[in-house]
CHARMM-style PDB file with segment names, atoms N, HN, CA, C and O in Angstrom:
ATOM      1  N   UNK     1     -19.670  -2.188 -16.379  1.00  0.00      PROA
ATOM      2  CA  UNK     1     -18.365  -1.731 -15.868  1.00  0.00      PROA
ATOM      3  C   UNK     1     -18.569  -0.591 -14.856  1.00  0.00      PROA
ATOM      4  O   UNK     1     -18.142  -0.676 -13.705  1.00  0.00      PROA
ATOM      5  N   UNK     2     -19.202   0.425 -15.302  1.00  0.00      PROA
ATOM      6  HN  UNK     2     -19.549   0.493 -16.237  1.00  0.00      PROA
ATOM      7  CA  UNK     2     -20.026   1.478 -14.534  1.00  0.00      PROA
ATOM      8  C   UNK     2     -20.006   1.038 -12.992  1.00  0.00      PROA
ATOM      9  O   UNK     2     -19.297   1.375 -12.043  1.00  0.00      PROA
ATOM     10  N   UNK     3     -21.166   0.073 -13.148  1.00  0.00      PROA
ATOM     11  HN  UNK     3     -21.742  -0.200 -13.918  1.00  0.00      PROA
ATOM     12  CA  UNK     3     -21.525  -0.566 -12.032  1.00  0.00      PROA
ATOM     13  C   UNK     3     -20.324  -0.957 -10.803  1.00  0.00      PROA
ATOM     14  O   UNK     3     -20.213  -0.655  -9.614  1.00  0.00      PROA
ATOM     15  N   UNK     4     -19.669  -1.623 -11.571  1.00  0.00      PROA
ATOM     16  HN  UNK     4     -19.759  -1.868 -12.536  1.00  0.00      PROA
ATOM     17  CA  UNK     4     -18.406  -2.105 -10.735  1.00  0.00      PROA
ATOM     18  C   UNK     4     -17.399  -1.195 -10.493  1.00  0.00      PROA
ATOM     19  O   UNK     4     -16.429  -1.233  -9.736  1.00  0.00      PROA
ATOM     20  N   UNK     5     -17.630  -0.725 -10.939  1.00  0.00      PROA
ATOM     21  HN  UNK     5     -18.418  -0.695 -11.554  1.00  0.00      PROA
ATOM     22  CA  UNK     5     -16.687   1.166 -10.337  1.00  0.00      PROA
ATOM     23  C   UNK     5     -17.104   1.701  -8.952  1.00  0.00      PROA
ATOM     24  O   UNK     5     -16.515   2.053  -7.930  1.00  0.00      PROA
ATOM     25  N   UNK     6     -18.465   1.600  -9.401  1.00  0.00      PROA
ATOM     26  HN  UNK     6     -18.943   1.314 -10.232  1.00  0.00      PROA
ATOM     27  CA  UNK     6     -19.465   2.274  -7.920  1.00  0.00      PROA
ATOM     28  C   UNK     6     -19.237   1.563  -6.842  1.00  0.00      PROA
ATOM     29  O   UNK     6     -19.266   1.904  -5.659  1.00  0.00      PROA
ATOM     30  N   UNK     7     -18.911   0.123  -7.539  1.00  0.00      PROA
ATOM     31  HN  UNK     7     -18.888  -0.154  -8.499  1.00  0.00      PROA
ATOM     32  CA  UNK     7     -18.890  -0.753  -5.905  1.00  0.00      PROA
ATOM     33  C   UNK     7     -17.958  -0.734  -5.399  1.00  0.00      PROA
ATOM     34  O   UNK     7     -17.977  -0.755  -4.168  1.00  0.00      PROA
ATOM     35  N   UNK     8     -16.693  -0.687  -6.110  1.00  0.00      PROA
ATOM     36  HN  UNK     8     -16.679  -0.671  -7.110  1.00  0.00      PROA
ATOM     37  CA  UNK     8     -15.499  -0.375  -5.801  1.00  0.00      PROA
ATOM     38  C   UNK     8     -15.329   0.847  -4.483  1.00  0.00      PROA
ATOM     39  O   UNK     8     -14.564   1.118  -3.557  1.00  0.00      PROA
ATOM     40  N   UNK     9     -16.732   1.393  -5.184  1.00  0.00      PROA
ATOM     41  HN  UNK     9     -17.353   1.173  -5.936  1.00  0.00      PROA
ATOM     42  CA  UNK     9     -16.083   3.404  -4.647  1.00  0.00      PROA
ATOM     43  C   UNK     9     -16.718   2.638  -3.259  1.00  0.00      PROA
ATOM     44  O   UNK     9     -16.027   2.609  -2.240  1.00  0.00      PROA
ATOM     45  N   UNK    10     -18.151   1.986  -3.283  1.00  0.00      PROA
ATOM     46  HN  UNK    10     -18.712   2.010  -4.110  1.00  0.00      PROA
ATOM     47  CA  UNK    10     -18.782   2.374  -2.079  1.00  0.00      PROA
ATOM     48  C   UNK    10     -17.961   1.290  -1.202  1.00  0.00      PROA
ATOM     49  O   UNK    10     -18.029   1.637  -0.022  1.00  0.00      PROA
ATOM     50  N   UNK    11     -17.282   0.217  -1.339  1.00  0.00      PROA
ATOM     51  HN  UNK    11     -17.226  -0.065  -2.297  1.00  0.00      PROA
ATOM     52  CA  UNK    11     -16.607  -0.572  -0.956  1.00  0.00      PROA
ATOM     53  C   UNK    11     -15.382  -0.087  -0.865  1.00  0.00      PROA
ATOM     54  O   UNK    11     -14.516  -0.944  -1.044  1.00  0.00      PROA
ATOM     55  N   UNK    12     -14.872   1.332  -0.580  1.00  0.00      PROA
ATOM     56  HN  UNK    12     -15.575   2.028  -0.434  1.00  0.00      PROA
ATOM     57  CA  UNK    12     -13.679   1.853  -0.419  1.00  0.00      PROA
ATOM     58  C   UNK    12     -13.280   1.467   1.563  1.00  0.00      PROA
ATOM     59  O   UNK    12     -12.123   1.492   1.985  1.00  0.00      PROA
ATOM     60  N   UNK    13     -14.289   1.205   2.312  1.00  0.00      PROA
ATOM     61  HN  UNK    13     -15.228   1.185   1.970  1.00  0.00      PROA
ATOM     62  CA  UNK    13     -13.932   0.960   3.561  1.00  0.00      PROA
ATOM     63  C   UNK    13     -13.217  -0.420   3.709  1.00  0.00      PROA
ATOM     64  O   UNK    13     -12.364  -0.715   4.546  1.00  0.00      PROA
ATOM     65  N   UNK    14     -13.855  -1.372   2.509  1.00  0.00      PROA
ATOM     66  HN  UNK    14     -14.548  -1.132   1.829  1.00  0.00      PROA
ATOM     67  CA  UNK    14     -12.864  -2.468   2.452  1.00  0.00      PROA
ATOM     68  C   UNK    14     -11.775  -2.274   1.997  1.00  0.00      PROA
ATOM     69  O   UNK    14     -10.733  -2.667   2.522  1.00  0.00      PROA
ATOM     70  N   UNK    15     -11.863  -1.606   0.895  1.00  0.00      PROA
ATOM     71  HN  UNK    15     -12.710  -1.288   0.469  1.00  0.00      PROA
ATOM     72  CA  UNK    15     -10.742  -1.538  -0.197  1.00  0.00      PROA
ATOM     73  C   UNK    15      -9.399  -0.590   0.349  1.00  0.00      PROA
ATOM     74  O   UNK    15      -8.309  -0.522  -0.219  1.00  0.00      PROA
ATOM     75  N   UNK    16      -9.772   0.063   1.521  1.00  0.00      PROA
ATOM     76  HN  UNK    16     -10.657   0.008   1.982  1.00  0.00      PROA
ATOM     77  CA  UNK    16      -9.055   0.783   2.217  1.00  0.00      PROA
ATOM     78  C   UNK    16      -8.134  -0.018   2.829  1.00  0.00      PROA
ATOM     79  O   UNK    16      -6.944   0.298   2.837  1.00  0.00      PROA
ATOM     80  N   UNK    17      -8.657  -1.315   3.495  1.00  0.00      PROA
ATOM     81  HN  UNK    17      -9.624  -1.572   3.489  1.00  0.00      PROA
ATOM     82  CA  UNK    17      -7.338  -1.884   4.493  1.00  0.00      PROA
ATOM     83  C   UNK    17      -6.600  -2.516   3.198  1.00  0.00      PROA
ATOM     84  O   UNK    17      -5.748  -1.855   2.603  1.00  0.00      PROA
ATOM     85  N   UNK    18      -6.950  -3.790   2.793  1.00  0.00      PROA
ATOM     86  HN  UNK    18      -7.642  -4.326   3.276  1.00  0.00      PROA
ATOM     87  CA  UNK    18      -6.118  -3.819   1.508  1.00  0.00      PROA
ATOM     88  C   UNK    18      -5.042  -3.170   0.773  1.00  0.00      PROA
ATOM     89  O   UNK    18      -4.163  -3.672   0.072  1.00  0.00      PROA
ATOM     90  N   UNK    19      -5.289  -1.926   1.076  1.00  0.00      PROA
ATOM     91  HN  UNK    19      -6.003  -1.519   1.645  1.00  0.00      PROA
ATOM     92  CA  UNK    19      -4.290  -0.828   0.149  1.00  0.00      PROA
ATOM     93  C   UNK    19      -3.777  -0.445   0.893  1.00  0.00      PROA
ATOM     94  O   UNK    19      -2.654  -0.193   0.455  1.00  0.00      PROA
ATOM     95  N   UNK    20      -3.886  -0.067   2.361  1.00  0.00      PROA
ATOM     96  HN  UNK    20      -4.798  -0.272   2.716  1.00  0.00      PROA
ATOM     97  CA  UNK    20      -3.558   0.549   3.552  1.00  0.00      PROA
ATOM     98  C   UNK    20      -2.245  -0.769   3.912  1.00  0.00      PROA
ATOM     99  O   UNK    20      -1.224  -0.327   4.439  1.00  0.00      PROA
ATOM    100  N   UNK    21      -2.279  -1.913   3.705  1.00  0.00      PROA
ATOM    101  HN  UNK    21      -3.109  -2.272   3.276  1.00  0.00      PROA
ATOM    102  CA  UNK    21      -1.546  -2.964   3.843  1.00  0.00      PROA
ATOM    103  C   UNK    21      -0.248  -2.936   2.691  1.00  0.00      PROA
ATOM    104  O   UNK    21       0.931  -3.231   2.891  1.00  0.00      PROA
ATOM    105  N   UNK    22      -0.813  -2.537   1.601  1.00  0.00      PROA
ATOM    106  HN  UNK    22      -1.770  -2.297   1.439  1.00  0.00      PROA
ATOM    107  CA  UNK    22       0.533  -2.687   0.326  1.00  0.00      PROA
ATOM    108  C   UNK    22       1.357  -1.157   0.243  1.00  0.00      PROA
ATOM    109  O   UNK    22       2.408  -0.922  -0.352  1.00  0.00      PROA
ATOM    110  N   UNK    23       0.626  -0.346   0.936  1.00  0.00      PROA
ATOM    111  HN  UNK    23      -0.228  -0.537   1.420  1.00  0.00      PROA
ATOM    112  CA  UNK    23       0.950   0.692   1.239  1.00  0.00      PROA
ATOM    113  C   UNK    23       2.630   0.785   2.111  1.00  0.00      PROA
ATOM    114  O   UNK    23       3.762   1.268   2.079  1.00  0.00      PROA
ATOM    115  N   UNK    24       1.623  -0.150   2.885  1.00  0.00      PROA
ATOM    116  HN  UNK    24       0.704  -0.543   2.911  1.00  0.00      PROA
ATOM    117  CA  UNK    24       2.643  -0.181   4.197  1.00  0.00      PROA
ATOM    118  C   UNK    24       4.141  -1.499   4.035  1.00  0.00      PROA
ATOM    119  O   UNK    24       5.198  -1.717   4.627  1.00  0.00      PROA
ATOM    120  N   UNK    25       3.573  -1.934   3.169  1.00  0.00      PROA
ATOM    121  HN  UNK    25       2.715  -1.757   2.688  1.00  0.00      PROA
ATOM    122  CA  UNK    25       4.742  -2.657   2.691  1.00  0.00      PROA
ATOM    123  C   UNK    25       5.781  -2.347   1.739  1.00  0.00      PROA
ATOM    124  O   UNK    25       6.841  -2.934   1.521  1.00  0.00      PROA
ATOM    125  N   UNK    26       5.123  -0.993   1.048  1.00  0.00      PROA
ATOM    126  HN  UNK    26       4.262  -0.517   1.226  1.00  0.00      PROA
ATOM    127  CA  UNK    26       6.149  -0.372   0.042  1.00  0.00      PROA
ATOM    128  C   UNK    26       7.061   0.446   0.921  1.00  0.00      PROA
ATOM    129  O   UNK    26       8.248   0.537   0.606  1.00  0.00      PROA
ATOM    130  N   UNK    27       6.544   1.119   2.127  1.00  0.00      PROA
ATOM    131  HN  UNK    27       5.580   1.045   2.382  1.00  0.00      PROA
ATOM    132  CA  UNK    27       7.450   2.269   2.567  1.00  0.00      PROA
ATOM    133  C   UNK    27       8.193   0.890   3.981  1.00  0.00      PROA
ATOM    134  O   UNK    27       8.617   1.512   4.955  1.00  0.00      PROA
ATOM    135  N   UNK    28       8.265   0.205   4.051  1.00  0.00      PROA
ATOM    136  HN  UNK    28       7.920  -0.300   3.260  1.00  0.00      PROA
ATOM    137  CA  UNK    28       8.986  -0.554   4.646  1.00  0.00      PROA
ATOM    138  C   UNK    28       9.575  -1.451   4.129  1.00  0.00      PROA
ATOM    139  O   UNK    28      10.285  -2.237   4.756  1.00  0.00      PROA
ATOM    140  N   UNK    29       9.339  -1.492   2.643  1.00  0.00      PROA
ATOM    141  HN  UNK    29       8.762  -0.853   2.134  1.00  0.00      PROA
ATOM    142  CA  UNK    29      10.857  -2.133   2.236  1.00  0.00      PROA
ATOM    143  C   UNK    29      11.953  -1.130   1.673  1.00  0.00      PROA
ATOM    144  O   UNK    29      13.164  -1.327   1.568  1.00  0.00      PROA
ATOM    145  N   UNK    30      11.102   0.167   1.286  1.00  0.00      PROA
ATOM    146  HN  UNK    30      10.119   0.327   1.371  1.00  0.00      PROA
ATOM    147  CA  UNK    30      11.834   0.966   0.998  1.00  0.00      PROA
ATOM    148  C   UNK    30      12.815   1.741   2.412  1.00  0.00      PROA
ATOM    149  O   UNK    30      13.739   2.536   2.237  1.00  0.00      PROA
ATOM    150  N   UNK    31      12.390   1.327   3.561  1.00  0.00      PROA
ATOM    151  HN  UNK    31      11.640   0.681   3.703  1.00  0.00      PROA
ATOM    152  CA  UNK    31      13.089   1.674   4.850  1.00  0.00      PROA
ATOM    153  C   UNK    31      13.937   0.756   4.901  1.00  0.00      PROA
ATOM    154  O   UNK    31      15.052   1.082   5.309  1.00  0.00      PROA
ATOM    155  N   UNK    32      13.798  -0.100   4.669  1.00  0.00      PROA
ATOM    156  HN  UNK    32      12.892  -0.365   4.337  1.00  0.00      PROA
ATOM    157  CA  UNK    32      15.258  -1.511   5.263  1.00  0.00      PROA
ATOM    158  C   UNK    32      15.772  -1.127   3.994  1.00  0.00      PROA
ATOM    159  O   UNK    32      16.966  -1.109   4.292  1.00  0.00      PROA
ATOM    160  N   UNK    33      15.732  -0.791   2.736  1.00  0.00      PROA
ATOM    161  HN  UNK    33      14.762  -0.805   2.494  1.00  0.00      PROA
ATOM    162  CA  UNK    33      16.687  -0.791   1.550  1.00  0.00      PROA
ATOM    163  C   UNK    33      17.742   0.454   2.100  1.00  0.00      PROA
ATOM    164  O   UNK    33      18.957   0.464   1.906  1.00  0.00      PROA
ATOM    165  N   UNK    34      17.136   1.259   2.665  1.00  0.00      PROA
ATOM    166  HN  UNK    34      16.148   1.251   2.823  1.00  0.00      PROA
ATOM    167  CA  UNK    34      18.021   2.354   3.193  1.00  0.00      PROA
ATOM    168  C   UNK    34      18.534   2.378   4.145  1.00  0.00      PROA
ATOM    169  O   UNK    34      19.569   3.019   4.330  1.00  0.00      PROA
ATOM    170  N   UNK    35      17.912   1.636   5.071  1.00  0.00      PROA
ATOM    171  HN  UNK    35      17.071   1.116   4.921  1.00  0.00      PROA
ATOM    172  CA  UNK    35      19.175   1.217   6.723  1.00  0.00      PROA
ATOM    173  C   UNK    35      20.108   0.115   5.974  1.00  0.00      PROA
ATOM    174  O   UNK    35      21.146  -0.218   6.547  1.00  0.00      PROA
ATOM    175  N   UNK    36      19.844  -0.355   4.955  1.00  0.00      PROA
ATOM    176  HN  UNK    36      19.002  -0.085   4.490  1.00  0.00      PROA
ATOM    177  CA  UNK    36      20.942  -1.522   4.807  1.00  0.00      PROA
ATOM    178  C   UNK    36      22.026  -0.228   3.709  1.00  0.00      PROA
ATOM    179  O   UNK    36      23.253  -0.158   3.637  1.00  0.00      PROA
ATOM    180  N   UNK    37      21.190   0.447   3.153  1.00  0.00      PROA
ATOM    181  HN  UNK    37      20.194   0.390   3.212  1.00  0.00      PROA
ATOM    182  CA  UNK    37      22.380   1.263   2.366  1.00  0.00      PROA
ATOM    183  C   UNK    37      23.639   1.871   2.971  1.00  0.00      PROA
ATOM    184  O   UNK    37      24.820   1.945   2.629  1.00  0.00      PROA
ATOM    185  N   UNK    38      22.472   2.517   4.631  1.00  0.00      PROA
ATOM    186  HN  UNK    38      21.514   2.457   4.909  1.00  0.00      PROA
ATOM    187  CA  UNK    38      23.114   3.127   5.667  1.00  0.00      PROA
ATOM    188  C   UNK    38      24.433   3.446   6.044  1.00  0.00      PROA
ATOM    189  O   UNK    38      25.204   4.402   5.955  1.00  0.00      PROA
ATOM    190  N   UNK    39      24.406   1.742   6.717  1.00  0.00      PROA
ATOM    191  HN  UNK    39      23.781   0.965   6.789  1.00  0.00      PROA
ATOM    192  CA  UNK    39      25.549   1.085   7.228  1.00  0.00      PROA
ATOM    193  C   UNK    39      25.969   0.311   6.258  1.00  0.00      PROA
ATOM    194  O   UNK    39      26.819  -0.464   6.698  1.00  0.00      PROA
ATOM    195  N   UNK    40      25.769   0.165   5.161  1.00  0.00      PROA
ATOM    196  HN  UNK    40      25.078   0.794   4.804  1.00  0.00      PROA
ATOM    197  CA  UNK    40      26.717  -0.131   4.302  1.00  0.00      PROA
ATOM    198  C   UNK    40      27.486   0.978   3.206  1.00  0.00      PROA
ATOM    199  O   UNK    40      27.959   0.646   2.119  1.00  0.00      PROA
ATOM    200  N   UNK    41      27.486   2.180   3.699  1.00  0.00      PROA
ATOM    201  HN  UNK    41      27.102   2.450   4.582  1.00  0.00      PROA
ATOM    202  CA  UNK    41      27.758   3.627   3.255  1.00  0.00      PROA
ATOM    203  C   UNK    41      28.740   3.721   3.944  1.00  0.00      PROA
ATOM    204  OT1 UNK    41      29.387   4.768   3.957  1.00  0.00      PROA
TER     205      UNK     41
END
């Protein structure tokens, strides 16, 4: 398990876009939930 931790860590340049992607999909749905709240306010 150890092991696969480390690879994880040293594989953080991959593991970076990946997350960098769900990242970016949380704060942009959380942006349209609020322009739609907006104008519907």
């Amino acid at each position: 398990m150890g092991g696969l931790f480390r690879l994880g860590r040293s594989n953080a340049k991959s593991g970076k876009e990946p997350t960098s992607a769900s990242e970016n999909c949380l704060p942009n749905a959380d942006m349209g939930s609020r322009f739609k709240d907006n104008p519907n306010q």
